[in-house]
Short mmCIF file of C-alpha atoms and ligand atoms in Angstrom, two decimals:
data_model
loop_
_atom_site.label_atom_id
_atom_site.label_comp_id
_atom_site.label_asym_id
_atom_site.label_seq_id
_atom_site.Cartn_x
_atom_site.Cartn_y
_atom_site.Cartn_z
CA ILE A 25 248.13 309.39 56.49
CA LYS A 26 245.52 307.58 54.65
CA GLU A 27 242.14 308.79 55.20
CA GLU A 28 239.30 306.17 55.71
CA PRO A 29 236.19 306.91 53.46
CA MET A 30 233.52 308.11 55.60
CA GLU A 31 230.51 306.21 55.86
CA GLN A 32 228.80 307.62 52.47
CA PRO A 33 225.05 307.04 52.55
CA ILE A 34 224.65 305.48 49.45
CA ALA A 35 222.66 306.17 46.41
CA ASP A 36 219.97 307.15 48.20
CA THR A 37 220.18 310.48 49.18
CA VAL A 38 219.86 313.50 47.02
CA SER A 39 220.80 317.06 47.28
CA PHE A 40 218.20 319.31 46.98
CA GLY A 41 218.24 323.17 46.55
CA SER A 42 221.63 325.07 45.65
CA SER A 43 224.80 323.34 46.47
CA SER A 44 225.90 326.04 49.23
CA ALA A 45 226.86 324.32 52.22
CA SER A 46 223.65 325.97 54.45
CA SER A 47 221.05 325.15 52.15
CA LYS A 48 222.51 321.71 51.54
CA ARG A 49 220.38 319.09 52.67
CA THR A 50 220.06 315.66 52.29
CA LEU A 51 216.43 313.87 51.79
CA PHE A 52 216.05 310.25 52.08
CA VAL A 53 214.60 308.92 48.92
CA PRO A 54 213.40 305.47 48.55
CA ILE A 55 215.96 303.60 47.22
CA ALA A 56 218.26 301.95 50.09
CA PRO A 57 217.45 300.96 53.48
CA MET A 58 219.69 302.54 56.16
CA LEU A 59 222.25 300.49 58.55
CA SER A 60 220.34 299.03 61.30
CA ARG A 61 222.99 297.24 63.54
CA GLY A 62 222.89 299.43 66.10
CA ARG A 63 221.89 298.16 69.44
CA GLY A 64 218.33 299.51 70.48
CA ARG A 65 217.58 301.48 67.18
CA PRO A 66 214.42 300.07 65.66
CA PRO A 67 215.63 298.52 62.14
CA LEU A 68 214.73 301.49 59.83
CA PRO A 69 212.51 300.52 56.70
CA LEU A 70 213.54 298.96 53.64
CA PRO A 71 213.06 301.54 50.40
CA LEU A 72 208.86 301.84 49.82
CA PRO A 73 206.89 304.42 49.19
CA GLN A 74 207.66 306.99 51.14
CA ARG A 75 205.63 310.32 52.72
CA HIS A 76 207.52 313.22 50.86
CA THR A 77 208.00 314.25 47.35
CA LYS A 78 204.52 313.21 46.29
CA PRO A 79 202.73 311.27 48.93
CA ALA A 80 200.39 310.04 46.44
CA THR A 81 202.54 308.29 44.14
CA GLN A 82 203.49 304.93 44.68
CA ILE A 83 206.80 303.61 42.60
CA THR A 84 206.15 301.33 40.20
CA ASN A 85 207.16 297.37 40.25
CA LEU A 86 209.96 298.17 37.89
CA GLN A 87 211.77 301.45 39.66
CA ARG A 88 211.46 299.24 42.82
CA ARG A 89 213.14 296.47 40.70
CA GLN A 90 215.93 298.92 39.57
CA GLN A 91 216.54 300.23 43.23
CA VAL A 92 217.31 296.87 44.59
CA LYS A 93 219.53 295.97 41.50
CA LEU A 94 221.48 299.04 42.30
CA LEU A 95 221.65 298.25 45.84
CA GLN A 96 222.69 294.67 45.17
CA GLU A 97 225.49 296.05 42.87
CA GLN A 98 226.77 298.24 44.93
CA GLU A 99 226.36 296.23 48.41
CA PRO A 100 225.67 292.63 47.78
CA PHE A 101 226.50 291.60 51.66
CA ARG A 102 224.77 294.49 53.58
CA MET A 103 222.16 293.52 56.18
CA VAL A 104 219.27 295.03 55.66
CA PRO A 105 215.64 294.84 57.64
CA CYS A 106 212.95 293.33 56.07
CA GLN A 107 209.95 296.05 55.51
CA GLN A 108 207.23 294.06 55.58
CA PRO A 109 204.79 294.74 58.95
CA ASN A 110 204.75 290.90 59.96
CA CYS A 111 208.73 290.56 59.29
CA ARG A 112 211.66 290.74 61.49
CA ALA A 113 213.94 288.97 59.47
CA GLU A 114 217.22 290.89 58.44
CA PHE A 115 218.96 289.49 55.29
CA GLN A 116 222.00 290.24 52.84
CA THR A 117 220.81 292.79 49.68
CA ILE A 118 221.53 289.55 47.37
CA LYS A 119 219.17 287.89 48.97
CA ILE A 120 216.38 289.93 48.79
CA SER A 121 214.23 287.91 46.05
CA GLN A 122 214.83 284.52 48.08
CA HIS A 123 213.32 285.95 51.17
CA PHE A 124 210.55 287.38 49.48
CA GLN A 125 209.79 284.01 47.54
CA GLN A 126 209.93 282.28 51.02
CA TYR A 127 207.81 284.29 52.90
CA HIS A 128 206.07 286.98 51.16
CA LYS A 129 205.20 285.10 48.03
CA ASP A 130 202.58 287.85 46.82
CA GLN A 131 205.35 290.17 46.31
CA TRP A 132 208.25 288.04 44.89
CA LEU A 133 207.47 288.80 41.58
CA THR A 134 208.18 292.52 42.24
CA TYR A 135 212.16 291.07 43.04
CA VAL A 136 212.65 289.19 39.59
CA LYS A 137 212.74 289.09 36.18
CA LYS A 138 211.54 286.75 33.87
CA CYS A 139 213.02 285.44 30.86
CA GLU A 140 212.03 287.18 27.73
CA ASP A 141 210.66 283.97 26.10
CA ASN A 142 206.92 283.95 26.09
CA ASN A 143 207.24 280.19 26.91
CA CYS A 144 209.57 280.47 29.58
CA ASP A 145 208.58 280.90 33.45
CA PHE A 146 212.62 281.21 34.24
CA ARG A 147 213.40 283.94 36.87
CA SER A 148 215.96 285.77 38.58
CA ASP A 149 217.07 288.87 40.01
CA GLN A 150 220.74 288.49 38.36
CA ALA A 151 220.87 289.63 35.03
CA GLN A 152 223.85 287.26 34.47
CA ASP A 153 221.95 284.09 35.36
CA ILE A 154 219.31 285.05 33.01
CA GLN A 155 222.17 285.60 30.25
CA ARG A 156 223.35 281.93 31.17
CA HIS A 157 219.91 280.42 31.30
CA MET A 158 219.30 281.86 27.81
CA LEU A 159 222.54 280.32 26.09
CA MET A 160 221.83 276.89 27.87
CA VAL A 161 217.71 276.73 27.19
CA HIS A 162 216.93 278.75 24.54
CA ASN A 163 219.63 277.13 22.39
CA SER A 164 219.35 276.48 18.22
CA LYS A 165 217.30 273.72 18.83
CA TYR A 166 215.02 275.43 21.03
CA VAL A 167 214.94 278.21 18.19
CA GLN A 168 214.50 275.39 15.78
CA TRP A 169 211.33 273.94 17.65
CA LYS A 170 209.92 276.98 17.72
CA GLU A 171 209.87 277.37 14.21
CA THR A 172 208.47 274.04 13.42
CA PHE A 173 205.24 274.34 12.45
CA GLY A 174 202.79 271.77 14.32
CA CYS A 175 205.56 271.21 16.99
CA LEU A 176 203.36 269.93 20.03
CA ARG A 177 206.00 271.44 22.74
CA PHE A 178 204.78 274.54 23.29
CA LYS A 179 201.05 273.24 23.37
CA LEU A 180 198.57 272.01 25.41
CA PRO A 181 195.92 269.37 25.14
CA LYS A 182 193.28 270.30 24.09
CA ASP A 183 190.55 272.17 26.83
CA THR A 184 193.17 272.28 29.29
CA LYS A 185 192.30 273.44 32.59
CA CYS A 186 194.03 276.00 34.10
CA PRO A 187 195.29 274.18 37.11
CA PHE A 188 194.47 276.91 39.79
CA CYS A 189 191.37 278.85 38.41
CA ASP A 190 188.12 278.07 40.28
CA LYS A 191 186.33 278.96 37.18
CA GLU A 192 187.07 277.07 34.46
CA VAL A 193 189.53 278.82 32.25
CA ILE A 194 191.11 276.83 29.34
CA LEU A 195 194.68 277.39 28.55
CA MET A 196 195.48 277.47 24.58
CA ASN A 197 198.96 276.67 24.94
CA LEU A 198 202.52 277.07 27.11
CA SER A 199 202.89 281.09 26.76
CA HIS A 200 199.07 281.52 27.49
CA PHE A 201 199.89 279.65 30.76
CA VAL A 202 203.17 281.39 31.81
CA SER A 203 201.43 285.19 30.88
CA HIS A 204 198.10 283.70 32.87
CA MET A 205 200.13 282.44 35.82
CA ASP A 206 201.87 285.91 36.30
CA ALA A 207 198.69 287.94 35.98
CA TYR A 208 196.27 285.87 38.12
CA HIS A 209 197.95 283.43 40.22
CA LYS A 210 201.22 285.19 41.72
CA ARG A 211 201.97 284.08 44.99
CA LEU A 212 201.61 280.44 43.38
CA CYS A 213 204.24 281.39 40.85
CA ALA A 214 206.63 281.70 43.99
CA TYR A 215 206.15 277.87 44.53
CA GLU A 216 208.37 275.40 43.39
CA VAL A 217 206.32 272.13 43.04
CA PRO A 218 206.49 269.46 40.19
CA LEU A 219 202.97 270.46 38.56
CA LEU A 220 204.24 269.92 34.97
CA LYS A 221 204.68 266.34 33.70
CA CYS A 222 206.35 265.55 30.18
CA ALA A 223 203.32 264.33 27.86
CA ALA A 224 205.30 261.74 26.58
CA HIS A 225 204.69 258.05 26.92
CA ASN A 226 206.76 256.17 29.33
CA CYS A 227 208.43 259.38 30.68
CA THR A 228 207.92 259.86 34.30
CA PHE A 229 209.80 263.28 34.10
CA GLN A 230 207.87 266.38 36.03
CA ALA A 231 209.07 269.87 36.71
CA ALA A 232 208.30 272.84 38.71
CA ARG A 233 209.08 275.23 36.03
CA CYS A 234 208.36 275.26 32.14
CA PHE A 235 212.41 275.66 31.52
CA GLU A 236 212.93 272.54 33.24
CA LEU A 237 211.15 270.84 30.84
CA PHE A 238 212.80 272.51 28.27
CA THR A 239 216.33 271.40 29.38
CA HIS A 240 214.80 267.95 29.78
CA TRP A 241 213.40 267.76 25.84
CA LEU A 242 216.52 269.01 25.11
CA GLU A 243 218.20 265.67 26.62
CA SER A 244 215.67 263.54 25.53
CA SER A 245 214.68 263.28 21.84
CA GLY A 246 212.09 261.07 22.46
CA CYS A 247 210.26 263.25 24.78
CA SER A 248 208.47 265.94 22.22
CA VAL A 249 205.04 265.80 22.45
CA GLY A 250 204.57 268.63 25.31
CA LEU A 251 203.40 268.67 28.98
CA LYS A 252 200.52 268.22 31.24
CA PHE A 253 199.40 269.40 34.51
CA ASP A 254 199.27 267.29 37.60
CA TYR A 255 196.17 268.58 38.84
CA GLU A 256 196.70 266.50 42.34
CA ILE A 257 199.51 268.89 42.90
CA ALA A 258 198.06 271.80 41.78
CA ARG A 259 195.06 271.25 44.03
CA LYS A 260 197.61 270.67 47.31
CA VAL A 261 199.33 273.87 46.71
CA LYS A 262 196.57 275.39 46.26
CA ASN A 263 195.35 274.61 49.49
CA ALA A 264 198.47 275.33 51.08
CA ASP A 265 198.81 278.47 50.17
CA LEU A 266 195.41 279.46 51.24
CA THR A 267 196.40 277.97 54.40
CA ALA A 268 199.61 280.30 54.66
CA GLN A 269 197.87 283.26 53.31
CA LYS A 270 195.48 283.24 56.10
CA ASN A 271 198.60 282.87 58.49
CA GLU A 272 200.25 286.07 56.78
CA MET A 273 197.13 287.76 57.49
CA LEU A 274 196.67 287.22 60.76
CA GLN A 275 200.46 287.85 61.77
CA GLN A 276 199.92 290.80 59.82
CA LYS A 277 196.99 291.70 62.23
CA ILE A 278 198.80 291.14 65.22
CA ALA A 279 201.97 293.51 64.05
CA SER A 280 199.58 296.16 63.17
CA LYS A 281 197.82 296.02 66.86
CA SER A 282 201.36 295.80 68.92
CA LYS A 283 202.09 298.74 66.89
CA THR A 284 199.53 300.91 68.85
ZN1 LIG B 2 210.28 289.68 55.57
ZN1 LIG B 3 213.96 281.30 29.00
ZN1 LIG B 4 193.82 279.82 36.40
ZN1 LIG B 5 210.32 263.31 29.06
#
């Protein structure tokens, strides 16, 4: 008789104490969510900083991402409930970052890794995607641009202002823009709006991400003078996001009220 393997609790259970059967305890460690498909049972939360062990210690974003990665590798199609207080969605573990990009924008960056190139804003939760991207975009031609003194592709026009800051913040170059977005405009990183314009004369190419411009430049040798921002689009997305943020906060309030 072939035994069906037992529904193992995945890597989220850890044995504590001695290994004798009586004292063997498992604790739920914030790695994986429990299955919540059973009817009538409220969905258990996804991994979050939890109460036991060291209560005051929150897991870092890096730890969080590693946990999600592990979960995705082990059970990519497992349905998990969203842990956010204002959200009842369920999704496959492989789609966690997509869900956060769309519905919990302020946390999206936690779930994705950025391409290591300092001028680049390609992000994914899949290591293979980043590898493929590296090969395609940061090829020998790209490296050559980087090594060329006076290459304009990674520069910004003099006194270029951040398209999102209320105060006047001058961005020095593309890598400054990328790191500035990461640090100060996390939510806005989640939007994909054609904010970036190829600065070449007569070129109408616009893109949401720097890496899309790199691809465009690799294909269009005439475009070699960098990019500029579309401030009108920036203004629109910023306003739209303020509204979205207000709605999220409102829903969160309603959710927390209905709990009590
Ligand atoms: Zn959610
Ligand atoms: Zn890149
Ligand atoms: Zn800014
Ligand atoms: Zn162009």
